[in-house]
Structure formats: C-alpha cells, structure tokens
Amino acid sequence: MRITVITDSKVIKKEYDKEISISDILNDCGFNIAHPCGKNGKCGKCKIKVTGELSEITTEEISKLTDAEIKSDIRLACAARAVGDVTLYYNGNTAKIQTQSAGYMPKIDLSPITSKEDCYGAAIDIGTTTIAAYFYKFPEGICIMSDCVENPQSKFGADVISRIEYSNNGGLEELRSAVQNAIDSLCERFGNPIDTFVVTGNTTMLHILNGLDPKDLAVAPFTPKTLFGIRKNNIYFPKCISAFVGADITTAILASDMTKSATSLLIDIGTNGEMVLYHNGKLSCCSTAAGPAFEGAGISCGMPAVSGAIDHIEISQYGKISYTTIDNAKPIGLCGSGLLDAIACMLELGITDETGYIDNDFEIGDSGITITSDDIRQVQLAKAAIRAGLETLCEYQGCSAADIERFYIAGGFGCYVNQKSCVKIGLIPKELEEKAIVIGNAAGSGASMILMSSSALEKSEKIADSAEHIELSGNSAFSEKYMDALLFK
Amino acid sequence: MSILSDISIQIQQGRVPKVKELVSQAINDGISPKTILEEGLIAGMNIIGEKFKNNEVFVPEVLIAARAMKAGADILKPYLVQAGVQAKGTVVIGTIQGDLHDIGKNLVKMMLEGKGFNVVDLGVDVSPEAFVQAAIDNKAQIICCSALLTTTMGEMKNIVEKAKEAGIRDSVKIMVGGAPVSQSFCNSIGADCYAVDAASAADAACDFCN
C-alpha cells in the first residue's frame, strides 16, 4: 500500500506490502508520537487525521473520539491500520518539554571515580519521561554542560508497566536501542570523550538499558534480575532498592541529604510516584504508581508541559479566574501543574466540593479549555495514591506528618507545581506546606555526586541496602487510606 | 415515608447505626425479610450504583453506602436463612495471578453484595485453577476476574481455557475488568462480559442471573 504523510514542512511517501498500523508508519518516518497508555486505546492521546483505505473503527476509538472528530477523519494512531492507500496529516510533536537543570547538591569532598585525573565524566539520569545528562570536567569537578532529551521509549507507553509489556511482546531490543541511541546523541552533542559514566534510573530503565529481560518486574512477587550497584567497563550503575524503587531514588536520597534530619520525607511526584520516609534512623520507601494524570494523560484537555499548556491558574481579587500558559502561547490544553491549580480553584470557588462532584464541565476563564467530571475523578485517583502512600509509610514507621522536619520534592513536575494547590486538594497534608524544599532533578545530582566522590558511591550503596521497600498493592492499610484520600480534603 | 424508603436513604448516606435500627424495627413490624432486603437495602444500593455510573458520586460514597448495607444485611441474614430466601446468585471473584491490586475488585464485590449476590472472594494472585475450582465448589454462576497490570492480563485467557477443560464453560459466565482491560480484549479471549466499572459489573451480573 502507498502511504503519504503530510507534515507542515514536507511530504513523505512510503510503501508497504501488507497492512500496517498508523503508529508504526509514524515510527518509520522517525516521528516520536507518544502513547501514554501503551497503545491500548485507553487514553485517546494519539489522535491523527488520516484518510484512505483504513481498518474499521474500533469500539475504543468510538469512545475516545467525538462525532465531529470522526466526521473529520480523525482516528487513533494505535488502533487504526492502513489496509490500502492512505494519507496521514501529522503536525509533529517536537516541542521541548520543560525540564529543570541539575538539582540541589550538598557539599562533598572531591575524590572522582574516574580512571585518570584529567578527563570528562558524565552523570546520566534515565527518567521515564526525560533523559538528563550532566557533563563534568576533572580534576576540577565542575559541571560544564547539562542537556536533556525526551525518553524515546514514550512511544511505547508512559509508564514502566506498559514498556515492560512491550518488551514481553518482543520489543526489548527496540526499547534498549532507543534509550542507548538517546544517550549516545547526548554525548555526541557534548562532543568530548567521556572517561567514566554514572547512569541512574528506575529499576526497569536500568534492566532495559542493559538488555536484561524486565518480565519478572511486572508480575508478583516482582523480582528484578539484579539490583545493580555494579561497574560495567567504564559505567557505574548505582544500586536499586527494589523492583519499583530504583537507583534514581537511591541517588535522590543521596543528593537530598535527607538523613541529616531526624524525620524527613522525599517524594518524586510523577507517574511512578516514589517516596521515601526517614525516621528513627530508618529509611522506608514505596512506589505509589499514581499514573500519568499529572503529565496530562487520561485528562480530556491534558497535555505535556510544552508551549500552549495552561500551567498556572489563580483566582484574582475579583473572584475571577486568571491563567498563564507556557511561552504565553494561545492555550491549547492543560498540563499537570495547571490541572492541580484548576481543581484547587474550583474548590475555592465552591464549583466542586470534597467529593469532586460538578454539575457541568468547567471552563478555565476564557481559554476554551475545560475540566470534565471524568478529569476530576482521574485526579482523585492519582492524588489518593500519593497521599495514601505517604500516610502508609508514616503509620509503618510510627510517626505523623507533623513530625516531618523536611519535605523534599524531587522531579520535574515538582518544580512547577504550586504547593498551596497540593494542600488544597489534599495531595499533601497541610503540615508539610511550609516544610517543602524543591530539589529538582535530585536523581541526576546524586549520580553526579557519585561521579565526583568514591565516598558518595559507598554511601549510595549503603542507602540502597538499608532502605526497606513497602509493597502497597494488596496492602489493606494502604487500601483503607486510599479510599479515604479520594476526597479533596 | 415508609420505613423501607427510610432504610434506602440511610444506606445511601452511609448511616450505619440508623440502618441497623430501622432494619430491626422493620423486622419487628412484621415486614418480610425478603422485602426489607429488596426494597430497603438493595434499593438504596441501586440508587448509589446509578449515581456512580453517572459520576454523581464516586468511590468513597459507594464504600460508605456498602458498609451501611452490610451492617443491615448482617442483622437480616438469620431471618433470610429462616425464610429460605436465596441469594440472587453466587459469584467467585479475585485478582488474577501475578497481580496484587485489589481495590477495584473489592468495590465490585461490594456492588455485587449490594445486589443480593453471594460473593466468594479469593483475594489476589489467584491461579486459573483456583478460580475454576472455587466456581465448582460453590456452584457459582459467574467468575469475575480483575487485573491492573497489562503484563498479567494474559492469565484471564487461561481462566477461560481452564473453565472449558473443567467442563463448566457453559454453566459459568466469565466477566473481566480492570484499568487495562477492554471490550476488544474480552472478545479476543472469549470471555462473556467486560465491565467498565463496579456498578456495570453488578448490573451485568444481574442480567446473567435473571
């Protein structure tokens, strides 16, 4: 079949001798379309205009597309297949996601783990959404460049489970080479030879990068092939804590220096929602698997934090809604921080209450962007997971939210989120509002610390060994708290 | 207002002490246990179920109502047994092998009990053999299986196959649900029904048993 892909800058022609899915065609053309739900037809985020000889529309597509969209030849790229000649209209999604620079780092004594004195080192954080690299010059131990790229695995799913599923279906090598190529491109952009790497990331990411089958990570009892904490040639992989709390959390704990307080909490608010509690000399952690609602997936007008996303909303003195968008561009959707602000405002204005009920869809000012009842339910589910995870850890360790002296917020999303909104919707308890410290990409900083100091390396392995993982699924204490935390309070 | 309507309202509002009080009173007033069950308890849960489907109420409200219903049902139980009142049907439910998530499954169980079903809860990480054996042992009409991990969904197909092997496929309906599950998936594994939420699951179960 003959395929024509029309973008705003060029026309691409392809030929295939058998049926092919629209998302595979886009892949072939080198376009990185995101599939947050892993091509299950569940999120509706891969909408594309396509005409010609296509497979019959599926029930999933009918539920995710409006009548108007279907009439204008919109289909879901994951569900539609070309069965004959087809024309695709693709406007690209190459906007750069807002990311933060290197996070906070405590003072350390320089004792680099490089093989020679005069050289370059790289600390790499393979995030589920973004891969960040920090390039250091030795012997000075200074970061001379930081860079990032979207994790190309996003086209296989927004969360680790969907990527493991892709690997289970024969996609391990494709996943591995996608992330390897991304790292290679970051190093090429830097341009200097790297003597030593420290590569951190969650357990699934590290398995995939090393070509290790991640299959058992996604089935109870969730067994990793290895927890790393090993050197392979000139690469050191910091130690993971469990199947779902990885080396990225180990390095974040290192960078936060959270054990300097008697009681402290660290959270990475995102799809995986990992958190760590330190109390009475003990570290306990969990993964709340909050889901990608805070990255826009599953939300009717949700989108990543790129140009045109409403990112902050507040109520002006006259009780009117005012909002800002990224790049001050015309609003085209809502990103995570905007979503939380929206609900906080709706609560403030009495448009919804703690149960999350609304009479009608709510429009954000004059933006044309709306919040639906389903959107509110998605946020309730996501924020309940995080709140209940936090309370479960506290109960397990015998402390309360009030005991927490320092509350570290790690990760990209954490840099943009409004803490007042988080408290308003009950994502975090009120006691933590004044204690919040945003530490940015702590996973990356921790990896950098390891690069710069062999004692930091030792400390990181001790952290991973001593931290206890608490499994939340099937945990009745968590379930009770989860039900309660579904309310906005 | 009739005492039965009052019971229904108290269930919807989750007022456990009031429900217990009213159910006891209704029994004393000579209203048949079956009537109290259907027009008081189940009627209240039905309204909650409809509101849940319409997004007027969410999980917490269902939970609160279900707890109140259970309190009322516990008082009513010996009288129902005495009067020979049968459950609407028997359902075996569980989270499939390899998966530990149970919040959704628990919600389905509550809604099924809210419709008057007898529910046998096998818990989490349940093998296909265990589902089938429990269905046989309990003479169940329906097997409900839940999954939250895409990586474990394949086990649902094994349940269908094991049911065939055991010769109960024609007498037992198989219902599937959970975030990653879809109608297409249900069709592809030969299950009978896909339920998008707990209230729909309960409705579908009623349809199967009528």
Tab-separated table of C-alpha atoms in Angstrom, chain A residues 40 42 59-60 161-162 164-165 168 218-220 222 355 357 373-374 377 380-381 471 473-475 478-480 482-483 486-487, chain B residues 55-61 63 67 98-103 107 110 124-125 149-152 178-184 194:
chain	number	residue	atom	x	y	z
A	40	ASN	CA	-4.288	0.089	24.482
A	42	LYS	CA	-7.390	3.767	26.624
A	59	THR	CA	-15.047	0.451	19.977
A	60	GLU	CA	-12.153	2.104	21.797
A	161	ILE	CA	4.442	-1.436	33.070
A	162	SER	CA	3.400	-0.659	29.515
A	164	ILE	CA	7.650	-3.985	30.118
A	165	GLU	CA	4.581	-5.244	28.281
A	168	ASN	CA	7.303	-9.025	26.713
A	218	ALA	CA	5.833	-6.683	36.371
A	219	VAL	CA	4.413	-9.838	37.894
A	220	ALA	CA	4.040	-10.570	41.615
A	222	PHE	CA	8.139	-8.507	41.353
A	355	THR	CA	-16.475	14.656	46.845
A	357	TYR	CA	-18.891	16.403	42.083
A	373	SER	CA	-16.209	15.208	35.701
A	374	ASP	CA	-14.010	12.354	34.457
A	377	ARG	CA	-12.096	11.522	39.037
A	380	GLN	CA	-8.822	11.957	42.724
A	381	LEU	CA	-7.393	8.539	41.882
A	471	GLU	CA	4.559	-3.028	48.841
A	473	SER	CA	-0.763	-3.249	46.270
A	474	GLY	CA	-2.767	-5.782	48.228
A	475	ASN	CA	-1.870	-3.879	51.426
A	478	PHE	CA	-2.931	1.347	52.122
A	479	SER	CA	-6.363	0.411	50.725
A	480	GLU	CA	-8.201	1.971	53.665
A	482	TYR	CA	-6.607	5.234	49.664
A	483	MET	CA	-10.404	5.151	49.908
A	486	LEU	CA	-10.100	10.032	47.336
A	487	LEU	CA	-11.845	13.013	48.884
B	55	ASN	CA	-20.371	10.327	38.035
B	56	GLU	CA	-22.646	11.954	40.596
B	57	VAL	CA	-20.933	10.038	43.353
B	58	PHE	CA	-17.526	8.401	43.448
B	59	VAL	CA	-15.766	5.513	45.171
B	60	PRO	CA	-15.875	6.882	48.736
B	61	GLU	CA	-19.667	7.239	48.643
B	63	LEU	CA	-17.820	2.428	50.093
B	67	ARG	CA	-20.661	-0.548	54.741
B	98	GLY	CA	0.756	-12.180	39.287
B	99	ASP	CA	-1.277	-9.164	40.329
B	100	LEU	CA	-1.837	-7.904	43.869
B	101	HIS	CA	-4.135	-4.950	43.244
B	102	ASP	CA	-7.491	-5.360	44.953
B	103	ILE	CA	-9.171	-2.021	45.499
B	107	LEU	CA	-15.500	-2.364	45.039
B	110	MET	CA	-19.444	-4.547	47.422
B	124	VAL	CA	-5.255	-11.623	44.994
B	125	ASP	CA	-2.672	-13.507	42.899
B	149	LEU	CA	-1.233	-4.806	35.241
B	150	THR	CA	-1.174	-5.215	31.446
B	151	THR	CA	1.603	-7.723	31.961
B	152	THR	CA	-0.661	-10.155	33.796
B	178	GLY	CA	-9.653	-3.604	35.444
B	179	ALA	CA	-7.996	-0.482	34.061
B	180	PRO	CA	-6.040	-2.052	31.168
B	181	VAL	CA	-8.876	-4.415	30.161
B	182	SER	CA	-11.167	-3.546	27.257
B	183	GLN	CA	-14.093	-4.901	25.267
B	184	SER	CA	-11.716	-5.940	22.469
B	194	TYR	CA	-16.317	-6.718	30.116
